[in-house]
CSV table of C-alpha atoms in Angstrom, one decimal:
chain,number,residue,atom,x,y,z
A,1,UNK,CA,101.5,98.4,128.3
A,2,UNK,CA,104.1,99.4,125.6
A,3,UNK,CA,102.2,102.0,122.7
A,4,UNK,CA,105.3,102.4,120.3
A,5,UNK,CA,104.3,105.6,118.2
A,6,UNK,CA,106.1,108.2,115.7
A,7,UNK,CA,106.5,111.3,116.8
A,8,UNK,CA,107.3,114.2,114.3
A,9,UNK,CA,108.8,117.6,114.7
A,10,UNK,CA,107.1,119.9,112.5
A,11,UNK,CA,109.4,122.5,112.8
A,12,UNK,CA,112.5,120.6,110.8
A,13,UNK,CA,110.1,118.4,108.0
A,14,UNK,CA,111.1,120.1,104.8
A,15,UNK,CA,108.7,117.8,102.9
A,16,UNK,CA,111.5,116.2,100.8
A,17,UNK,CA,109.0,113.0,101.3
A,18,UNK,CA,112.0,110.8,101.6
A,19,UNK,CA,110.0,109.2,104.3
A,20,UNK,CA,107.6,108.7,101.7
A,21,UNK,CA,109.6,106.5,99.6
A,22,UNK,CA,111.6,104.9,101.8
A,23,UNK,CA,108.5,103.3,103.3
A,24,UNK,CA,107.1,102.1,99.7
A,25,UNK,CA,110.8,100.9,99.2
A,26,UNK,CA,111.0,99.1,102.6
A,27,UNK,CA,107.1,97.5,102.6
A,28,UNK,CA,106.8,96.8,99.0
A,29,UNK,CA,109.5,94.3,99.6
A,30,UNK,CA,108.7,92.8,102.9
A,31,UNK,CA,105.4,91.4,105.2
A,32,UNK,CA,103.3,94.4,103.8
A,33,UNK,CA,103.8,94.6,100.3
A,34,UNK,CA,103.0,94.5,97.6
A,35,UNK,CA,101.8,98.1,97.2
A,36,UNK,CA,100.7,98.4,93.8
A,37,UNK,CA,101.6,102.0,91.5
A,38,UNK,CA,99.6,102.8,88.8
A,39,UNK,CA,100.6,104.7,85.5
A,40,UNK,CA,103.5,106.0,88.7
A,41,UNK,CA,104.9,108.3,85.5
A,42,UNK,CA,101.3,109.1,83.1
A,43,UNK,CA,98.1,110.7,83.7
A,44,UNK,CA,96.4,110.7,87.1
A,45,UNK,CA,99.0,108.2,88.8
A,46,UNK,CA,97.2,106.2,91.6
A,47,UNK,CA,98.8,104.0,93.6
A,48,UNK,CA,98.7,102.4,97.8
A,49,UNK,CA,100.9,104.3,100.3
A,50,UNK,CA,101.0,104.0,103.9
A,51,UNK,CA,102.6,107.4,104.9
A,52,UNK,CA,101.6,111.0,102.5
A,53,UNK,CA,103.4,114.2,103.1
A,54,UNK,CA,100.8,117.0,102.8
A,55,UNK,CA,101.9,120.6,102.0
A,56,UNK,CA,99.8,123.6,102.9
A,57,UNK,CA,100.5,127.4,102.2
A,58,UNK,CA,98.9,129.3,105.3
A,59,UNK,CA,98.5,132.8,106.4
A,60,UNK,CA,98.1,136.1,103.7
A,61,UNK,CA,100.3,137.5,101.5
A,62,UNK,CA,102.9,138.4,102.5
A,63,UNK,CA,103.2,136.9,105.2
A,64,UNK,CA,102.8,133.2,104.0
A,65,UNK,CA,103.8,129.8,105.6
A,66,UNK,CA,104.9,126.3,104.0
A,67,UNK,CA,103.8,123.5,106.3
A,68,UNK,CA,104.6,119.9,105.9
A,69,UNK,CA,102.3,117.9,107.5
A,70,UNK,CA,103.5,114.2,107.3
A,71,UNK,CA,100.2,111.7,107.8
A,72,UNK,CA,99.9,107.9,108.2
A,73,UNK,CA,98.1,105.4,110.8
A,74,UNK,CA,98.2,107.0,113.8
A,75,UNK,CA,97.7,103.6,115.9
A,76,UNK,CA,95.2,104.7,118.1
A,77,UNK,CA,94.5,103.5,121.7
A,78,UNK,CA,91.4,103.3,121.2
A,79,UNK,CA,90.9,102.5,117.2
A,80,UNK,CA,87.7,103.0,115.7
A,81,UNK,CA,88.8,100.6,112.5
A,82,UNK,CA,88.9,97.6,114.6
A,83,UNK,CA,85.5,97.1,116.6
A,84,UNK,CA,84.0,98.1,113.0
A,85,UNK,CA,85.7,95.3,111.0
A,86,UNK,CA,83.0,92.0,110.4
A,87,UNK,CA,86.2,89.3,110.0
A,88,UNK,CA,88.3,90.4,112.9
A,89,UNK,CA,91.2,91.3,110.4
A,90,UNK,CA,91.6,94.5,111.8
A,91,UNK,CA,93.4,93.9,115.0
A,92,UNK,CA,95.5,96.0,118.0
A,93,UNK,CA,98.7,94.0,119.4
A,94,UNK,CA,98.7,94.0,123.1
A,95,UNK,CA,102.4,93.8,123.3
A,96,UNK,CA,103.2,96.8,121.6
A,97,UNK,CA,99.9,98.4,120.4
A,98,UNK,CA,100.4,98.8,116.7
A,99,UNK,CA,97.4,98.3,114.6
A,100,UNK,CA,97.5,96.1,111.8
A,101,UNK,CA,95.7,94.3,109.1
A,102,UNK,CA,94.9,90.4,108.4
A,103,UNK,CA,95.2,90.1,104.9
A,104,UNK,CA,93.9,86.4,104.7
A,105,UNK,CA,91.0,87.4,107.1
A,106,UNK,CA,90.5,91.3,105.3
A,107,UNK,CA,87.3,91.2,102.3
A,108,UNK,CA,87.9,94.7,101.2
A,109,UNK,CA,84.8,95.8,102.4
A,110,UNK,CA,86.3,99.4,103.5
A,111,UNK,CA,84.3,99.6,107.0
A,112,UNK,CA,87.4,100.4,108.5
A,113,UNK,CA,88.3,103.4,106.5
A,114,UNK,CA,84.9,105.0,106.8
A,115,UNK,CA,85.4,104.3,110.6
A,116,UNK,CA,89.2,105.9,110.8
A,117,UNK,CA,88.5,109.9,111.0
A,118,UNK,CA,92.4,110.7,109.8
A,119,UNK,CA,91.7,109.1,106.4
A,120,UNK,CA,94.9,106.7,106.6
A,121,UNK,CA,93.7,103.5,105.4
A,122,UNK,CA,93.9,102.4,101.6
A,123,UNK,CA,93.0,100.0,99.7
A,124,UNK,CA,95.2,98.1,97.1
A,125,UNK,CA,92.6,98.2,94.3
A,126,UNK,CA,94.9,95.3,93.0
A,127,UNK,CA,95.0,92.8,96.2
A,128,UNK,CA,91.5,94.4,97.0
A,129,UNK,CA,92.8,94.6,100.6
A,130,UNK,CA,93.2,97.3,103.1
A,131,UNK,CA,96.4,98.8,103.6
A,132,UNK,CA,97.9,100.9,106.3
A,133,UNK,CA,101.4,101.7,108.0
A,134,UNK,CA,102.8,98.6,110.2
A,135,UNK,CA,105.2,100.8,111.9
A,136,UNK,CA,107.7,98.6,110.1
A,137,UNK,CA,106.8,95.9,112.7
A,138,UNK,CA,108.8,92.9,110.3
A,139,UNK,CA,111.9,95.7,110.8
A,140,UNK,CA,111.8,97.1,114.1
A,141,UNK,CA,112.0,93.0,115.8
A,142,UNK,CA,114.4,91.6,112.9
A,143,UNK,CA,117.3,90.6,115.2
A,144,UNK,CA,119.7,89.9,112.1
A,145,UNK,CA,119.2,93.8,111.9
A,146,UNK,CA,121.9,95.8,113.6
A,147,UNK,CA,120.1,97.4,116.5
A,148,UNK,CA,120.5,101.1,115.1
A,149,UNK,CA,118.5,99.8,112.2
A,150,UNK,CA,115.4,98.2,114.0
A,151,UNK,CA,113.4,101.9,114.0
A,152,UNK,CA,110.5,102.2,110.9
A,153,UNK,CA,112.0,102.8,107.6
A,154,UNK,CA,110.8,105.9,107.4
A,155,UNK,CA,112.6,107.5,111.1
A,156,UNK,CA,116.1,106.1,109.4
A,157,UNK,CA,115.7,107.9,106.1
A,158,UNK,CA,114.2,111.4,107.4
A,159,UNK,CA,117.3,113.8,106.6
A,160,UNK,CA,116.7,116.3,109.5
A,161,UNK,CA,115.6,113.8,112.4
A,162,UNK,CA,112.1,115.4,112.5
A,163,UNK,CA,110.8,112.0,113.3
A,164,UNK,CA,111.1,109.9,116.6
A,165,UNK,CA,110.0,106.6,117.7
A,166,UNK,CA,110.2,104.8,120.7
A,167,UNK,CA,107.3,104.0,123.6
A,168,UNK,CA,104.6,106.9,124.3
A,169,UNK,CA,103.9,105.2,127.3
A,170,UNK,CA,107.7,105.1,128.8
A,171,UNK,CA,108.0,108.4,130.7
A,172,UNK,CA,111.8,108.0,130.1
A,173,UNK,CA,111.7,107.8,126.5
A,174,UNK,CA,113.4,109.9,123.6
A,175,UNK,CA,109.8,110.1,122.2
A,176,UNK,CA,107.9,110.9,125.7
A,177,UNK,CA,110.4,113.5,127.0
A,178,UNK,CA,110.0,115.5,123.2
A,179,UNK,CA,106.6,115.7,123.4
A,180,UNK,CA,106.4,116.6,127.5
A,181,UNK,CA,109.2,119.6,126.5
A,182,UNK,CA,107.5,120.6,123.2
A,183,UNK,CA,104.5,120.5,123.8
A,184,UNK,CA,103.6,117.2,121.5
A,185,UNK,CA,100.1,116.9,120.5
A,186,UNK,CA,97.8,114.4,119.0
A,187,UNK,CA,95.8,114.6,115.8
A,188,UNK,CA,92.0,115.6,116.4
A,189,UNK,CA,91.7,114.2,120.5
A,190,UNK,CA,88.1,115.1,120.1
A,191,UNK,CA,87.5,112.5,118.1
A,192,UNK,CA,88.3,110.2,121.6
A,193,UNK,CA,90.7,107.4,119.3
A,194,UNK,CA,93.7,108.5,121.8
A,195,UNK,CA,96.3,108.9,119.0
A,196,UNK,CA,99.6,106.9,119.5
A,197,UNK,CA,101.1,109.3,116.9
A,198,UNK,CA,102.4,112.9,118.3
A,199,UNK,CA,103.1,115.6,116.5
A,200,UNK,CA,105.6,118.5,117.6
A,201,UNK,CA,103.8,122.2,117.3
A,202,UNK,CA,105.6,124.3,114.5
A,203,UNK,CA,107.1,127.5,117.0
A,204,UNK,CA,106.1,130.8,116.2
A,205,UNK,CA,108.3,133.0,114.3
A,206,UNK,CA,107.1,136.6,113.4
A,207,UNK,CA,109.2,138.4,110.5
A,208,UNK,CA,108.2,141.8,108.9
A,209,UNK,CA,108.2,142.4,105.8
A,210,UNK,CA,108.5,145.7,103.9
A,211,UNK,CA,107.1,146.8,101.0
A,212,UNK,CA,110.2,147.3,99.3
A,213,UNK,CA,111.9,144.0,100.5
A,214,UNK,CA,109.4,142.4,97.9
A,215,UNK,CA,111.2,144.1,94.7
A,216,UNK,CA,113.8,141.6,93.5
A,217,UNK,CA,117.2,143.8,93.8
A,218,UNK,CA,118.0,141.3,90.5
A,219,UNK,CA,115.1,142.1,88.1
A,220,UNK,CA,117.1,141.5,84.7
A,221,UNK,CA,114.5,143.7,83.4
A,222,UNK,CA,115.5,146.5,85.5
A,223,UNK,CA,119.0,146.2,84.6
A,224,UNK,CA,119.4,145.6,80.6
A,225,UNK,CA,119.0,148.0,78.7
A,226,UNK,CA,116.2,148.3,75.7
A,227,UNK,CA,117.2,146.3,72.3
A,228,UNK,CA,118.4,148.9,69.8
A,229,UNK,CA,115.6,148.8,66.8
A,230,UNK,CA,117.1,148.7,63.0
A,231,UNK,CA,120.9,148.1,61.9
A,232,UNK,CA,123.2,148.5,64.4
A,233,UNK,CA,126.4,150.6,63.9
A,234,UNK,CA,128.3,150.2,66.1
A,235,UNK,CA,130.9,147.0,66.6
A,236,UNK,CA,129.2,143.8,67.8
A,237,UNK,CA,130.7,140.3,68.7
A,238,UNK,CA,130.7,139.0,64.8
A,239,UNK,CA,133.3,141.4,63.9
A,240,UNK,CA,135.9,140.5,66.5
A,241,UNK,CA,135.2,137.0,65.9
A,242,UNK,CA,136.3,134.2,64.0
A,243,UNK,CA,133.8,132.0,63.9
């Protein structure tokens, strides 16, 4: 059975969360969206997004770490949103094993998120619906596409390539043979949902810092001087100076 899956390199995401708005861009205009924004430039903006770029700072200071850590439906073998949903709207394609949602069939009644343990389903307080990444299922099979194009919006617009897609189950695959040589792993495997979604462990790099590598060798307070107090004598720019 084909799984398609993402899988993302966490070494190279730089958290520019182009992948972030390329996928409101893509699914706000196709099978998926609307995807409502609220106050998107005000106070407390809320609004329904299927993939989030989360941002940690690890590790003491000094010796801190950035990590991006790129989230959305992970399209679980075995998803815990779908035997939990009372109208069948939640729902796991045999033929490729993405997970979607029914909107005609969904109520809004949020079983499923309570059920998913990665927190990836939201719901559009407007359509009062659940929401969650398609993998860009109305993309990824639109022949009129060039084939180069038929990935998830999100793959095409990542700047560094940190994200793959392709068949988890294909031993051959671009996806499979990343995450046999890297060491891919999946999100949380005790929790038994057999993630579709890989993720590439960051690789350990160890730098040591001295103590004086932490004084800025441009301190502008170091280098000018103190202001001269009271009437100054000597010539200053207003006397060579026209204007």
């Amino acid at each position: 059975m084909t799984q398609l899956a993402l899988v993302i390199d966490l070494n190279v995401c730089v958290g520019c969360h182009a992948c972030v708005t390329s996928c409101k861009e893509w699914n706000t205009s196709g099978m998926a969206g609307y995807l409502s924004d609220d106050r998107p430039y005000g106070e407390d903006p809320t609004g329904t997004f299927f993939n989030r770029v989360q941002t940690f700072e690890v590790g003491a200071y000094p010796h801190t770490e950035t990590v991006h850590f790129p989230k959305s439906c992970l399209h679980c073998e075995d998803p815990p949103c779908v035997p939990v949903c009372p109208t069948g709207a939640s729902y796991k394609r045999e033929e490729d094993g993405i997970v979607l949602v029914d909107y005609d069939k969904c109520i809004g009644c949020k079983y499923c998120s309570w059920a998913c343990p990665y927190g990836v389903r939201e719901i559009d307080e407007h359509q009062k619906v659940m929401k969650k990444c398609t993998l860009c299922v109305d993309r990824i099979y639109d022949e009129a596409l060039p084939e180069a194009e038929r990935k998830p919006a999100c793959v095409l617009a990542c700047p560094t390539s940190a994200r793959l897609f392709g068949d988890v189950h294909d031993p051959e695959s671009d996806v499979s043979v990343a995450v046999r040589e890297s060491g891919g792993y999946q999100l949380m495997p005790e929790w038994g949902t057999r993630p579709a979604n890989h993720y590439l462990p960051r690789r350990k790099t160890r730098i040591r810092i001295h103590e004086d590598e932490l004084l800025r060798a441009d301190n502008p307070l170091k280098k000018e001087e103190e202001r001269p107090v009271g009437p100054v004598q000597e010539q200053t720019l207003d006397d060579v100076t026209s204007w």
